[in-house]
Structure formats: C-alpha cells, structure tokens
Amino acid sequence: QVQLVESGGGLVQAGGSLRLSCAASGRTGGHYPAGWFRQAPGKEREFVAAISWRGGSTFYADSVKDRFTISRDNNKNTVYLQMNSLKPEDTAVYYCAARPWNSGSGYYDGAMYGYWGRGTQVTVSS
C-alpha cells in the first residue's frame, strides 16, 4: 500500500509561515498524494486543500484560502502545503492523504482518499 510521511510541522507565532511536505513511497496502487486535512483537539477532521493529478486545479477550504498554497512534484511523489499568515485557529494535526489519480471530482470528501499519513503537529501561538 501507499505509505505517506508528513514533515515540516512545528511551533510558529501568529503571522508566521510553515511549509509542510508529504512524501509517498511503496506501492502506489493508482494513488497519489493529493490532499491535506487537519484535526484540532476536540474537533472533527476537516478538509484543508487538495490538488489534481496534473496540478491544473487546486481546492481550498474557505478558512485558508489566500493564505495556504498547495503544490505537487509528481517526479518525487510529494505534495506540499505552504502556510502563510498563520493564525492560532490553524493549530491542529495536519494529515496528508492520497487519492486515485483517475477518481475525478470529490476532493473535499475524506472518504475519497484511500491512504493517510500519521500527521504532523502545527502549533500557532498568539
């Protein structure tokens, strides 16, 4: 199965920036690392951002639009999330997820992703 490993999380002050990376390895099984979700303490996991296979389309939650940027390097099977102007409410564990390359729409639904990373902690202080 696809193995996903996130990195780049940490502690940052409000207004600061972090860049998350997610590298995929093992059998692709027709999947590619395509999305980011996050989960704060006591809250449900929520969609953050996603990108199409060719990178021509990107999708963002309203709460992070214009602050976060998702990108992908297909040669490295890696997806990135550049996070700028971070706010305390961005504090959460961020998870990378892989979806089938030919699955079409459905980027916002976690059920459409077949593989998940362990997560990386992002903490934004006020």
mmCIF file of C-alpha atoms in Angstrom:
data_model
loop_
_atom_site.group_PDB
_atom_site.id
_atom_site.type_symbol
_atom_site.label_atom_id
_atom_site.label_comp_id
_atom_site.label_asym_id
_atom_site.label_seq_id
_atom_site.Cartn_x
_atom_site.Cartn_y
_atom_site.Cartn_z
ATOM 1 C CA GLN A 1 0.000 0.000 0.000
ATOM 2 C CA VAL A 2 0.975 3.645 -0.281
ATOM 3 C CA GLN A 3 2.976 4.982 2.652
ATOM 4 C CA LEU A 4 2.752 8.691 3.405
ATOM 5 C CA VAL A 5 5.120 10.617 5.670
ATOM 6 C CA GLU A 6 4.474 14.245 6.599
ATOM 7 C CA SER A 7 7.143 16.669 7.748
ATOM 8 C CA GLY A 8 7.591 20.378 8.370
ATOM 9 C CA GLY A 9 5.276 20.927 11.304
ATOM 10 C CA GLY A 10 6.302 22.870 14.360
ATOM 11 C CA LEU A 11 5.690 25.876 16.562
ATOM 12 C CA VAL A 12 5.293 29.300 15.000
ATOM 13 C CA GLN A 13 3.985 32.686 16.104
ATOM 14 C CA ALA A 14 0.828 34.158 14.644
ATOM 15 C CA GLY A 15 1.559 35.700 11.278
ATOM 16 C CA GLY A 16 4.419 33.308 10.615
ATOM 17 C CA SER A 17 4.824 30.622 7.977
ATOM 18 C CA LEU A 18 5.431 26.896 7.710
ATOM 19 C CA ARG A 19 5.875 24.564 4.749
ATOM 20 C CA LEU A 20 4.600 21.014 5.053
ATOM 21 C CA SER A 21 5.790 18.159 2.879
ATOM 22 C CA CYS A 22 4.303 14.726 2.272
ATOM 23 C CA ALA A 23 6.346 12.054 0.536
ATOM 24 C CA ALA A 24 4.764 8.871 -0.786
ATOM 25 C CA SER A 25 6.534 5.534 -1.043
ATOM 26 C CA GLY A 26 5.746 1.877 -1.584
ATOM 27 C CA ARG A 27 3.131 0.597 -3.998
ATOM 28 C CA THR A 28 1.193 3.475 -5.494
ATOM 29 C CA GLY A 29 -1.867 1.372 -6.164
ATOM 30 C CA GLY A 30 -3.009 4.020 -8.617
ATOM 31 C CA HIS A 31 -2.953 6.675 -5.898
ATOM 32 C CA TYR A 32 -1.061 9.927 -5.484
ATOM 33 C CA PRO A 33 -0.666 12.297 -2.529
ATOM 34 C CA ALA A 34 -3.300 14.890 -3.308
ATOM 35 C CA GLY A 35 -4.786 16.452 -0.213
ATOM 36 C CA TRP A 36 -4.337 17.894 3.233
ATOM 37 C CA PHE A 37 -6.735 17.599 6.140
ATOM 38 C CA ARG A 38 -6.389 18.751 9.727
ATOM 39 C CA GLN A 39 -7.837 17.932 13.110
ATOM 40 C CA ALA A 40 -7.800 20.170 16.164
ATOM 41 C CA PRO A 41 -8.316 18.834 19.712
ATOM 42 C CA GLY A 42 -11.960 18.036 20.339
ATOM 43 C CA LYS A 43 -12.945 18.686 16.739
ATOM 44 C CA GLU A 44 -13.620 16.561 13.679
ATOM 45 C CA ARG A 45 -11.132 16.212 10.873
ATOM 46 C CA GLU A 46 -11.672 18.874 8.230
ATOM 47 C CA PHE A 47 -10.597 19.448 4.656
ATOM 48 C CA VAL A 48 -7.808 21.964 4.074
ATOM 49 C CA ALA A 49 -6.542 21.752 0.490
ATOM 50 C CA ALA A 50 -6.238 19.423 -2.497
ATOM 51 C CA ILE A 51 -4.666 19.335 -5.950
ATOM 52 C CA SER A 52 -5.449 17.457 -9.157
ATOM 53 C CA TRP A 53 -3.044 14.926 -10.666
ATOM 54 C CA ARG A 54 -1.633 17.335 -13.239
ATOM 55 C CA GLY A 55 -1.733 20.249 -10.838
ATOM 56 C CA GLY A 56 -4.069 22.252 -13.025
ATOM 57 C CA SER A 57 -6.741 22.541 -10.365
ATOM 58 C CA THR A 58 -6.462 23.345 -6.679
ATOM 59 C CA PHE A 59 -9.076 23.395 -3.970
ATOM 60 C CA TYR A 60 -9.089 25.150 -0.607
ATOM 61 C CA ALA A 61 -11.246 25.468 2.450
ATOM 62 C CA ASP A 62 -12.609 28.990 2.812
ATOM 63 C CA SER A 63 -10.775 29.370 6.110
ATOM 64 C CA VAL A 64 -7.342 29.013 4.470
ATOM 65 C CA LYS A 65 -7.978 30.469 1.026
ATOM 66 C CA ASP A 66 -5.417 33.138 0.052
ATOM 67 C CA ARG A 67 -3.157 32.094 2.928
ATOM 68 C CA PHE A 68 -2.254 28.494 2.071
ATOM 69 C CA THR A 69 -0.904 27.160 -1.210
ATOM 70 C CA ILE A 70 -0.812 23.514 -2.240
ATOM 71 C CA SER A 71 1.621 22.229 -4.852
ATOM 72 C CA ARG A 72 2.916 18.916 -6.116
ATOM 73 C CA ASP A 73 6.054 17.338 -7.552
ATOM 74 C CA ASN A 74 4.938 14.216 -9.406
ATOM 75 C CA ASN A 75 8.510 13.085 -10.049
ATOM 76 C CA LYS A 76 9.078 12.891 -6.301
ATOM 77 C CA ASN A 77 5.553 11.737 -5.424
ATOM 78 C CA THR A 78 5.423 14.619 -2.997
ATOM 79 C CA VAL A 79 2.768 17.169 -2.143
ATOM 80 C CA TYR A 80 3.446 20.418 -0.296
ATOM 81 C CA LEU A 81 1.426 22.891 1.704
ATOM 82 C CA GLN A 82 2.824 26.394 2.097
ATOM 83 C CA MET A 83 1.097 28.063 5.025
ATOM 84 C CA ASN A 84 1.402 31.828 5.424
ATOM 85 C CA SER A 85 -0.191 34.331 7.795
ATOM 86 C CA LEU A 86 -0.842 31.568 10.281
ATOM 87 C CA LYS A 87 -3.462 32.075 12.958
ATOM 88 C CA PRO A 88 -3.921 30.372 16.345
ATOM 89 C CA GLU A 89 -7.033 28.671 14.953
ATOM 90 C CA ASP A 90 -4.796 26.891 12.434
ATOM 91 C CA THR A 91 -3.359 24.860 15.299
ATOM 92 C CA ALA A 92 -4.022 21.191 14.553
ATOM 93 C CA VAL A 93 -2.511 17.930 13.436
ATOM 94 C CA TYR A 94 -2.179 18.062 9.662
ATOM 95 C CA TYR A 95 -2.639 14.884 7.651
ATOM 96 C CA CYS A 96 -1.610 14.103 4.116
ATOM 97 C CA ALA A 97 -3.931 11.883 2.083
ATOM 98 C CA ALA A 98 -3.690 10.032 -1.234
ATOM 99 C CA ARG A 99 -6.493 9.502 -3.729
ATOM 100 C CA PRO A 100 -6.834 7.602 -7.036
ATOM 101 C CA TRP A 101 -5.439 9.585 -9.963
ATOM 102 C CA ASN A 102 -8.498 8.828 -12.073
ATOM 103 C CA SER A 103 -11.181 9.399 -9.456
ATOM 104 C CA GLY A 104 -12.252 12.763 -10.859
ATOM 105 C CA SER A 105 -14.182 15.035 -8.545
ATOM 106 C CA GLY A 106 -14.681 14.543 -4.823
ATOM 107 C CA TYR A 107 -11.603 16.322 -3.477
ATOM 108 C CA TYR A 108 -13.382 17.662 -0.396
ATOM 109 C CA ASP A 109 -14.549 14.287 0.884
ATOM 110 C CA GLY A 110 -12.130 12.363 3.065
ATOM 111 C CA ALA A 111 -13.882 9.139 2.098
ATOM 112 C CA MET A 112 -12.475 9.528 -1.420
ATOM 113 C CA TYR A 113 -8.910 9.175 -0.138
ATOM 114 C CA GLY A 114 -7.519 5.694 0.303
ATOM 115 C CA TYR A 115 -4.358 6.337 2.310
ATOM 116 C CA TRP A 116 -3.408 8.650 5.151
ATOM 117 C CA GLY A 117 -0.203 9.745 6.819
ATOM 118 C CA ARG A 118 0.405 9.771 10.552
ATOM 119 C CA GLY A 119 0.120 13.544 10.752
ATOM 120 C CA THR A 120 2.375 16.413 11.758
ATOM 121 C CA GLN A 121 1.639 18.888 14.538
ATOM 122 C CA VAL A 122 1.277 22.573 13.736
ATOM 123 C CA THR A 123 1.008 24.943 16.679
ATOM 124 C CA VAL A 124 0.448 28.673 16.226
ATOM 125 C CA SER A 125 0.905 30.871 19.274
ATOM 126 C CA SER A 126 -0.846 34.199 19.765
#
